mmCIF file of C-alpha atoms in Angstrom:
data_model
loop_
_atom_site.group_PDB
_atom_site.id
_atom_site.type_symbol
_atom_site.label_atom_id
_atom_site.label_comp_id
_atom_site.label_asym_id
_atom_site.label_seq_id
_atom_site.Cartn_x
_atom_site.Cartn_y
_atom_site.Cartn_z
ATOM 1 C CA MET A 28 205.705 61.425 48.791
ATOM 2 C CA ALA A 29 209.491 61.907 48.375
ATOM 3 C CA PRO A 30 209.330 65.713 48.041
ATOM 4 C CA VAL A 31 207.293 65.954 51.187
ATOM 5 C CA THR A 32 209.812 64.184 53.493
ATOM 6 C CA GLU A 33 212.860 66.357 52.584
ATOM 7 C CA PRO A 34 211.643 69.595 54.152
ATOM 8 C CA THR A 35 210.569 67.830 57.342
ATOM 9 C CA ALA A 36 214.064 66.298 57.877
ATOM 10 C CA ALA A 37 215.703 69.655 57.312
ATOM 11 C CA ALA A 38 213.306 71.296 59.676
ATOM 12 C CA ALA A 39 213.945 68.688 62.289
ATOM 13 C CA GLY A 40 217.684 69.238 61.950
ATOM 14 C CA ARG A 41 217.251 72.945 62.356
ATOM 15 C CA LYS A 42 215.154 72.500 65.459
ATOM 16 C CA ARG A 43 217.818 70.296 67.036
ATOM 17 C CA LYS A 44 220.576 72.849 66.416
ATOM 18 C CA LYS A 45 218.629 75.761 67.881
ATOM 19 C CA PRO A 46 218.547 74.568 71.559
ATOM 20 C CA HIS A 47 222.274 73.588 71.588
ATOM 21 C CA GLY A 48 223.610 76.955 70.478
ATOM 22 C CA PRO A 49 222.002 79.224 73.052
ATOM 23 C CA SER A 50 222.498 76.772 75.945
ATOM 24 C CA LYS A 51 226.299 76.885 75.518
ATOM 25 C CA THR A 52 226.419 80.645 75.278
ATOM 26 C CA LEU A 53 224.180 81.011 78.336
ATOM 27 C CA ALA A 54 226.340 78.653 80.353
ATOM 28 C CA LYS A 55 229.404 80.707 79.553
ATOM 29 C CA LYS A 56 227.685 83.977 80.389
ATOM 30 C CA ARG A 57 226.379 82.634 83.744
ATOM 31 C CA SER A 58 229.685 81.147 84.901
ATOM 32 C CA ASP A 59 231.869 84.122 84.065
ATOM 33 C CA PRO A 60 230.231 86.798 86.293
ATOM 34 C CA LYS A 61 230.010 84.462 89.265
ATOM 35 C CA SER A 62 233.659 83.508 89.113
ATOM 36 C CA LYS A 63 234.716 87.131 88.724
ATOM 37 C CA SER A 64 232.575 88.305 91.659
ATOM 38 C CA GLY A 65 233.925 85.466 93.841
ATOM 39 C CA GLU A 66 237.493 86.440 93.078
ATOM 40 C CA LYS A 67 236.759 90.095 93.875
ATOM 41 C CA LYS A 68 235.265 89.170 97.267
ATOM 42 C CA LYS A 69 238.283 87.046 98.126
ATOM 43 C CA LYS A 70 240.619 89.901 97.209
ATOM 44 C CA LYS A 71 238.643 92.326 99.410
ATOM 45 C CA GLU A 72 238.734 89.938 102.362
ATOM 46 C CA LYS A 73 242.495 89.481 101.977
ATOM 47 C CA LEU A 74 242.970 93.246 101.937
ATOM 48 C CA LYS A 75 240.905 93.620 105.126
ATOM 49 C CA HIS A 76 242.896 90.945 106.962
ATOM 50 C CA THR A 77 246.204 92.436 105.895
ATOM 51 C CA THR A 78 245.197 95.949 106.983
ATOM 52 C CA HIS A 79 244.014 94.679 110.394
ATOM 53 C CA ASN A 80 247.194 92.698 110.886
ATOM 54 C CA LYS A 81 249.321 95.690 109.967
ATOM 55 C CA GLU A 82 247.520 97.792 112.574
ATOM 56 C CA LYS A 83 247.828 95.138 115.293
ATOM 57 C CA GLN A 84 251.427 94.104 114.705
ATOM 58 C CA PRO A 85 253.233 97.275 115.892
ATOM 59 C CA ARG A 86 251.198 97.564 119.137
ATOM 60 C CA PRO A 87 252.698 94.635 121.116
ATOM 61 C CA THR A 88 256.241 95.605 120.112
ATOM 62 C CA GLY A 89 255.944 99.281 121.064
ATOM 63 C CA PRO A 90 256.529 100.738 124.536
ATOM 64 C CA GLN A 91 252.794 101.303 125.013
ATOM 65 C CA ALA A 92 252.192 97.557 125.092
ATOM 66 C CA LYS A 93 253.462 97.357 128.690
ATOM 67 C CA GLU A 94 251.000 99.971 129.970
ATOM 68 C CA PRO A 95 247.809 97.884 129.587
ATOM 69 C CA ALA A 96 249.640 94.845 131.006
ATOM 70 C CA GLU A 97 250.341 96.594 134.325
ATOM 71 C CA PRO A 98 246.709 96.929 135.481
ATOM 72 C CA ASP A 99 246.092 93.316 134.535
ATOM 73 C CA GLN A 100 248.959 92.199 136.783
ATOM 74 C CA THR A 101 247.717 94.276 139.703
ATOM 75 C CA ALA A 102 244.240 92.891 139.249
ATOM 76 C CA VAL A 103 245.576 89.364 139.432
ATOM 77 C CA GLY A 104 247.579 90.180 142.494
ATOM 78 C CA ASP A 105 244.581 91.711 144.213
ATOM 79 C CA GLY A 106 242.496 88.710 143.343
ATOM 80 C CA ALA A 107 245.029 86.292 144.758
ATOM 81 C CA SER A 108 245.186 88.110 148.049
ATOM 82 C CA GLY A 109 241.495 88.891 147.983
ATOM 83 C CA GLY A 110 242.341 92.591 148.176
ATOM 84 C CA GLY A 111 242.994 92.050 151.894
ATOM 85 C CA VAL A 112 244.925 94.315 154.243
ATOM 86 C CA LEU A 113 246.510 93.116 157.478
ATOM 87 C CA LEU A 114 245.376 95.943 159.717
ATOM 88 C CA SER A 115 247.552 95.087 162.701
ATOM 89 C CA ALA A 116 250.679 94.804 160.531
ATOM 90 C CA THR A 117 250.288 97.605 157.975
ATOM 91 C CA MET A 118 248.254 100.258 159.793
ATOM 92 C CA PRO A 119 249.561 102.326 162.701
ATOM 93 C CA PRO A 120 247.646 101.878 165.986
ATOM 94 C CA ALA A 121 245.897 105.242 165.621
ATOM 95 C CA ARG A 122 244.474 104.210 162.259
ATOM 96 C CA GLN A 123 243.425 100.807 163.605
ATOM 97 C CA LEU A 124 241.580 102.521 166.448
ATOM 98 C CA GLU A 125 239.825 104.773 163.962
ATOM 99 C CA PHE A 126 238.715 101.739 161.961
ATOM 100 C CA LEU A 127 237.379 100.075 165.118
ATOM 101 C CA LEU A 128 235.460 103.146 166.288
ATOM 102 C CA ARG A 129 234.061 103.997 162.857
ATOM 103 C CA SER A 130 232.860 100.407 162.445
ATOM 104 C CA PHE A 131 231.328 100.630 165.920
ATOM 105 C CA GLU A 132 229.490 103.838 165.018
ATOM 106 C CA ARG A 133 228.174 102.320 161.787
ATOM 107 C CA ALA A 134 226.910 99.247 163.619
ATOM 108 C CA VAL A 135 225.114 101.038 166.451
ATOM 109 C CA LYS A 136 224.053 103.951 164.188
ATOM 110 C CA MET A 137 225.356 106.673 166.449
ATOM 111 C CA ARG A 138 228.250 109.133 166.580
ATOM 112 C CA LEU A 139 230.689 109.244 169.470
ATOM 113 C CA SER A 140 231.075 112.660 171.029
ATOM 114 C CA PRO A 141 234.491 114.360 171.256
ATOM 115 C CA LEU A 142 234.590 113.611 174.999
ATOM 116 C CA GLU A 143 233.953 109.932 174.328
ATOM 117 C CA LEU A 144 236.636 109.834 171.656
ATOM 118 C CA ASP A 145 239.143 111.379 174.066
ATOM 119 C CA SER A 146 238.719 108.407 176.401
ATOM 120 C CA TYR A 147 240.359 106.112 173.830
ATOM 121 C CA SER A 148 244.081 105.910 173.203
ATOM 122 C CA GLU A 149 246.046 104.300 170.405
ATOM 123 C CA GLY A 150 247.816 102.178 173.033
ATOM 124 C CA CYS A 151 244.742 99.948 173.208
ATOM 125 C CA MET A 152 245.517 98.577 169.726
ATOM 126 C CA VAL A 153 248.165 95.889 169.178
ATOM 127 C CA GLN A 154 250.744 96.269 166.425
ATOM 128 C CA LEU A 155 251.861 92.895 165.067
ATOM 129 C CA GLY A 156 255.007 92.012 163.177
ATOM 130 C CA GLU A 157 255.367 91.125 159.543
ATOM 131 C CA HIS A 158 254.849 87.386 160.075
ATOM 132 C CA ALA A 159 251.990 85.675 158.287
ATOM 133 C CA GLN A 160 248.730 85.887 160.213
ATOM 134 C CA ASP A 161 247.671 82.258 160.010
ATOM 135 C CA VAL A 162 247.075 79.411 162.450
ATOM 136 C CA ASP A 163 250.741 78.350 162.594
ATOM 137 C CA SER A 164 251.918 81.876 163.478
ATOM 138 C CA PHE A 165 249.111 82.627 165.925
ATOM 139 C CA ALA A 166 250.997 81.563 169.071
ATOM 140 C CA HIS A 167 254.023 83.629 168.044
ATOM 141 C CA HIS A 168 251.899 86.756 167.642
ATOM 142 C CA VAL A 169 250.109 86.209 170.958
ATOM 143 C CA LYS A 170 253.398 85.682 172.755
ATOM 144 C CA ASP A 171 254.767 88.962 171.387
ATOM 145 C CA ALA A 172 251.580 90.787 172.336
ATOM 146 C CA PHE A 173 251.838 89.704 175.998
ATOM 147 C CA GLY A 174 255.544 90.398 176.180
ATOM 148 C CA VAL A 175 257.604 89.285 179.162
ATOM 149 C CA CYS A 176 254.621 88.122 181.246
ATOM 150 C CA TRP A 177 253.319 85.636 178.677
ATOM 151 C CA LYS A 178 254.142 82.567 180.801
ATOM 152 C CA LYS A 179 252.409 83.924 183.877
ATOM 153 C CA GLU A 180 249.308 85.000 181.974
ATOM 154 C CA LEU A 181 248.929 82.098 179.566
ATOM 155 C CA CYS A 182 250.653 78.982 180.930
ATOM 156 C CA GLU A 183 250.275 78.723 184.716
ATOM 157 C CA GLY A 184 247.370 76.634 185.922
ATOM 158 C CA GLN A 185 246.841 77.415 189.611
ATOM 159 C CA VAL A 186 244.226 79.706 191.074
ATOM 160 C CA VAL A 187 245.663 82.555 193.164
ATOM 161 C CA GLU A 188 243.205 83.816 195.781
ATOM 162 C CA GLY A 189 242.543 87.515 195.569
ATOM 163 C CA GLU A 190 244.521 87.802 192.341
ATOM 164 C CA ILE A 191 243.488 85.178 189.789
ATOM 165 C CA GLY A 192 239.986 83.824 190.192
ATOM 166 C CA VAL A 193 238.135 81.085 188.379
ATOM 167 C CA GLY A 194 236.661 81.609 184.942
ATOM 168 C CA SER A 195 238.674 84.768 184.244
ATOM 169 C CA PRO A 196 240.748 84.423 181.061
ATOM 170 C CA SER A 197 243.516 86.814 180.107
ATOM 171 C CA LEU A 198 243.085 86.073 176.384
ATOM 172 C CA LEU A 199 239.756 86.043 174.583
ATOM 173 C CA VAL A 200 239.606 85.034 170.903
ATOM 174 C CA ILE A 201 236.404 85.884 169.028
ATOM 175 C CA SER A 202 235.646 84.429 165.595
ATOM 176 C CA SER A 203 232.618 84.481 163.343
ATOM 177 C CA ALA A 204 232.471 80.664 163.074
ATOM 178 C CA ALA A 205 233.053 77.790 165.484
ATOM 179 C CA VAL A 206 235.250 75.863 163.040
ATOM 180 C CA ARG A 207 237.579 78.826 162.751
ATOM 181 C CA SER A 208 237.709 79.148 166.553
ATOM 182 C CA LEU A 209 238.850 75.557 166.841
ATOM 183 C CA GLU A 210 241.566 76.126 164.240
ATOM 184 C CA LEU A 211 242.973 79.109 166.123
ATOM 185 C CA LEU A 212 242.749 77.195 169.388
ATOM 186 C CA ARG A 213 244.945 74.456 167.935
ATOM 187 C CA GLY A 214 247.522 77.109 167.153
ATOM 188 C CA LEU A 215 247.828 77.911 170.884
ATOM 189 C CA LYS A 216 248.828 74.407 172.062
ATOM 190 C CA MET A 217 252.138 75.634 173.457
ATOM 191 C CA PHE A 218 250.211 77.594 176.124
ATOM 192 C CA THR A 219 247.643 74.963 177.108
ATOM 193 C CA LYS A 220 249.706 72.133 178.632
ATOM 194 C CA GLU A 221 249.038 73.051 182.280
ATOM 195 C CA CYS A 222 245.840 75.039 181.854
ATOM 196 C CA ARG A 223 243.252 73.880 179.391
ATOM 197 C CA PRO A 224 241.477 76.477 177.230
ATOM 198 C CA VAL A 225 237.728 76.893 177.357
ATOM 199 C CA LYS A 226 235.554 76.692 174.269
ATOM 200 C CA LEU A 227 232.681 79.145 174.540
ATOM 201 C CA PHE A 228 230.561 77.080 172.178
ATOM 202 C CA ALA A 229 229.725 73.383 171.935
ATOM 203 C CA LYS A 230 228.000 70.818 169.790
ATOM 204 C CA HIS A 231 227.340 68.324 172.580
ATOM 205 C CA LEU A 232 227.648 70.420 175.761
ATOM 206 C CA LYS A 233 224.882 72.103 177.671
ATOM 207 C CA VAL A 234 225.238 75.525 179.243
ATOM 208 C CA GLU A 235 225.483 73.985 182.705
ATOM 209 C CA GLU A 236 228.419 71.830 181.617
ATOM 210 C CA GLN A 237 230.241 74.866 180.285
ATOM 211 C CA VAL A 238 229.622 76.718 183.518
ATOM 212 C CA ALA A 239 231.278 73.797 185.341
ATOM 213 C CA MET A 240 234.280 74.017 183.010
ATOM 214 C CA LEU A 241 234.639 77.710 183.857
ATOM 215 C CA ASN A 242 234.781 76.886 187.570
ATOM 216 C CA ALA A 243 238.588 76.632 187.400
ATOM 217 C CA ARG A 244 241.517 78.737 186.314
ATOM 218 C CA VAL A 245 241.113 79.800 182.702
ATOM 219 C CA ASN A 246 243.830 81.589 180.764
ATOM 220 C CA ILE A 247 242.495 81.283 177.207
ATOM 221 C CA ALA A 248 238.897 81.353 176.000
ATOM 222 C CA CYS A 249 237.799 81.074 172.415
ATOM 223 C CA GLY A 250 234.391 81.250 170.837
ATOM 224 C CA THR A 251 231.755 83.019 168.763
ATOM 225 C CA PRO A 252 229.498 85.878 169.851
ATOM 226 C CA SER A 253 226.283 84.335 168.555
ATOM 227 C CA ARG A 254 224.141 81.315 169.229
ATOM 228 C CA GLN A 255 223.292 79.365 166.107
ATOM 229 C CA ALA A 256 221.348 76.105 165.893
ATOM 230 C CA ILE A 257 222.813 73.319 163.779
ATOM 231 C CA LEU A 258 220.520 73.120 160.777
ATOM 232 C CA SER A 259 221.701 69.716 159.610
ATOM 233 C CA PHE A 260 219.827 67.998 162.445
ATOM 234 C CA PRO A 261 216.028 67.556 162.519
ATOM 235 C CA VAL A 262 213.945 69.923 164.634
ATOM 236 C CA PHE A 263 213.462 67.565 167.595
ATOM 237 C CA ALA A 264 217.216 66.970 167.799
ATOM 238 C CA ARG A 265 218.114 70.647 167.683
ATOM 239 C CA LEU A 266 216.465 71.200 171.049
ATOM 240 C CA SER A 267 218.752 68.770 172.873
ATOM 241 C CA ILE A 268 221.958 68.778 170.769
ATOM 242 C CA ALA A 269 224.069 71.458 169.626
ATOM 243 C CA TYR A 270 224.255 75.192 169.644
ATOM 244 C CA LEU A 271 226.895 77.830 169.937
ATOM 245 C CA VAL A 272 226.700 79.437 173.357
ATOM 246 C CA ARG A 273 226.893 83.192 173.520
ATOM 247 C CA ILE A 274 229.834 84.732 175.285
ATOM 248 C CA LYS A 275 227.475 87.437 176.504
ATOM 249 C CA LYS A 276 225.161 84.874 178.055
ATOM 250 C CA LEU A 277 227.965 83.311 180.101
ATOM 251 C CA ILE A 278 229.017 86.776 181.285
ATOM 252 C CA ASP A 279 225.447 87.576 182.301
ATOM 253 C CA MET A 280 225.380 84.327 184.280
ATOM 254 C CA GLU A 281 228.636 85.445 186.007
ATOM 255 C CA ALA A 282 230.280 82.206 184.901
ATOM 256 C CA LEU A 283 232.726 84.081 182.671
ATOM 257 C CA SER A 284 234.626 86.976 184.239
ATOM 258 C CA LEU A 285 236.487 89.723 182.364
ATOM 259 C CA SER A 286 238.346 91.000 185.408
ATOM 260 C CA ARG A 287 241.712 89.642 184.205
ATOM 261 C CA LEU A 288 241.181 90.162 180.475
ATOM 262 C CA LYS A 289 244.322 91.630 178.886
ATOM 263 C CA LEU A 290 243.885 90.922 175.178
ATOM 264 C CA VAL A 291 240.933 90.408 172.839
ATOM 265 C CA VAL A 292 241.802 88.963 169.426
ATOM 266 C CA LEU A 293 239.237 89.734 166.738
ATOM 267 C CA ASP A 294 239.569 87.152 163.987
ATOM 268 C CA MET A 295 238.791 88.965 160.737
ATOM 269 C CA GLN A 296 239.083 86.033 158.351
ATOM 270 C CA LYS A 297 236.323 86.118 155.741
ATOM 271 C CA ASP A 298 234.081 83.154 155.010
ATOM 272 C CA ALA A 299 233.115 81.659 151.653
ATOM 273 C CA LYS A 300 230.758 84.571 150.979
ATOM 274 C CA SER A 301 233.396 87.200 151.911
ATOM 275 C CA PHE A 302 231.734 88.052 155.237
ATOM 276 C CA ASN A 303 233.793 88.604 158.382
ATOM 277 C CA LEU A 304 233.143 89.283 162.057
ATOM 278 C CA PHE A 305 232.097 92.885 161.352
ATOM 279 C CA THR A 306 229.953 92.233 158.267
ATOM 280 C CA LEU A 307 228.224 88.880 158.802
ATOM 281 C CA PRO A 308 224.651 90.044 159.540
ATOM 282 C CA GLN A 309 223.573 87.928 162.519
ATOM 283 C CA VAL A 310 227.013 87.478 164.055
ATOM 284 C CA SER A 311 228.027 91.138 163.738
ATOM 285 C CA ASN A 312 224.972 92.316 165.654
ATOM 286 C CA GLU A 313 225.790 89.960 168.503
ATOM 287 C CA PHE A 314 229.429 91.012 168.502
ATOM 288 C CA TRP A 315 228.721 94.742 168.709
ATOM 289 C CA ASP A 316 226.199 94.102 171.442
ATOM 290 C CA LEU A 317 228.932 92.265 173.341
ATOM 291 C CA TYR A 318 231.499 94.967 172.614
ATOM 292 C CA LYS A 319 229.264 97.846 173.625
ATOM 293 C CA GLY A 320 228.180 96.330 176.919
ATOM 294 C CA TYR A 321 231.361 94.585 178.127
ATOM 295 C CA LEU A 322 234.493 95.127 176.046
ATOM 296 C CA ASP A 323 234.301 98.838 175.253
ATOM 297 C CA PRO A 324 234.352 99.947 178.915
ATOM 298 C CA LYS A 325 237.520 97.933 179.536
ATOM 299 C CA VAL A 326 239.138 99.380 176.414
ATOM 300 C CA ARG A 327 238.376 102.906 177.624
ATOM 301 C CA GLU A 328 239.819 102.095 181.036
ATOM 302 C CA LYS A 329 242.992 100.951 179.250
ATOM 303 C CA LYS A 330 242.790 97.537 180.896
ATOM 304 C CA THR A 331 242.174 95.551 177.704
ATOM 305 C CA ARG A 332 243.763 95.792 174.268
ATOM 306 C CA ILE A 333 242.323 94.845 170.893
ATOM 307 C CA CYS A 334 244.171 92.903 168.198
ATOM 308 C CA PHE A 335 242.950 92.435 164.633
ATOM 309 C CA TYR A 336 244.008 89.095 163.189
ATOM 310 C CA GLY A 337 243.664 88.308 159.513
ATOM 311 C CA ALA A 338 243.135 90.368 156.380
ATOM 312 C CA VAL A 339 240.288 92.819 155.839
ATOM 313 C CA SER A 340 239.148 93.637 152.326
ATOM 314 C CA GLU A 341 239.882 97.095 150.998
ATOM 315 C CA ARG A 342 236.181 97.509 150.293
ATOM 316 C CA ASP A 343 235.285 97.064 153.974
ATOM 317 C CA ILE A 344 238.052 99.458 154.985
ATOM 318 C CA THR A 345 236.884 102.221 152.652
ATOM 319 C CA LYS A 346 233.329 101.837 153.938
ATOM 320 C CA ALA A 347 234.427 102.519 157.501
ATOM 321 C CA LEU A 348 237.410 104.814 157.052
ATOM 322 C CA PRO A 349 237.701 108.098 155.161
ATOM 323 C CA PRO A 350 240.735 108.374 152.871
ATOM 324 C CA ALA A 351 243.927 109.104 154.776
ATOM 325 C CA GLU A 352 245.115 112.694 154.447
#
């Protein structure tokens, strides 16, 4: 039995040594290529980053770096101002008149003939100063527009038979929204101590009550061209409460007279959706209907002047006006 056990022990020892040898060599062979490939990838990535940085570094220091910064600054400036242009301050009266007539033609979808264009003069447009066109400066601009006779036209409160009748304002302010009309009306307090202004809209006034208010001397009238129901009230309440009365309707009823009208201020302030008096769909239609039937004849007769108040976007200007030669 002794000679039989010796070869088995040797064989067992050999079998134990065989798995240890190749496992170590395999571990070394597997780890070496992975570590080398990882180092190569890291080196390549470092080279890429350094090359990109070298290309980017000289650009901000060179003179060309200022060129792309200039359009960015102008874009910010245009955004802050909304790209708006104060027509009555920056445009000459002839150009303002062209903007008015081109907008009128676009709205009514017709072209004015040369004879009709000859009946207009640039004197019907008001040129304002360089003051800000806001609520606080509104009275100052209106005073300058009326000139020496501003007290007689805007402040006196007595009816003069045969000369100054009832319900005939000398200043008419038209806005696209009632809230804006009230803001501008507050800016005219210096003129309304002896003669109260008339609001051509109301939330709690009927048409008959407004007609009664117009049965006195009126120097200043302010309102919107359209009639809009207040949507925040239920349907049954809308019938008895609040709407914005049309200026045109009061004229048709002969409660509002334009016989003494000297100045019409068109408030061009845009709303939250960038619409203004000329572009707001429902309101603009009512305004041009009012202008065509009542204001345009007085402008042609050179009895009434037009004043743009507030900024108009460059986009709206380019739609109406061709580029200046």
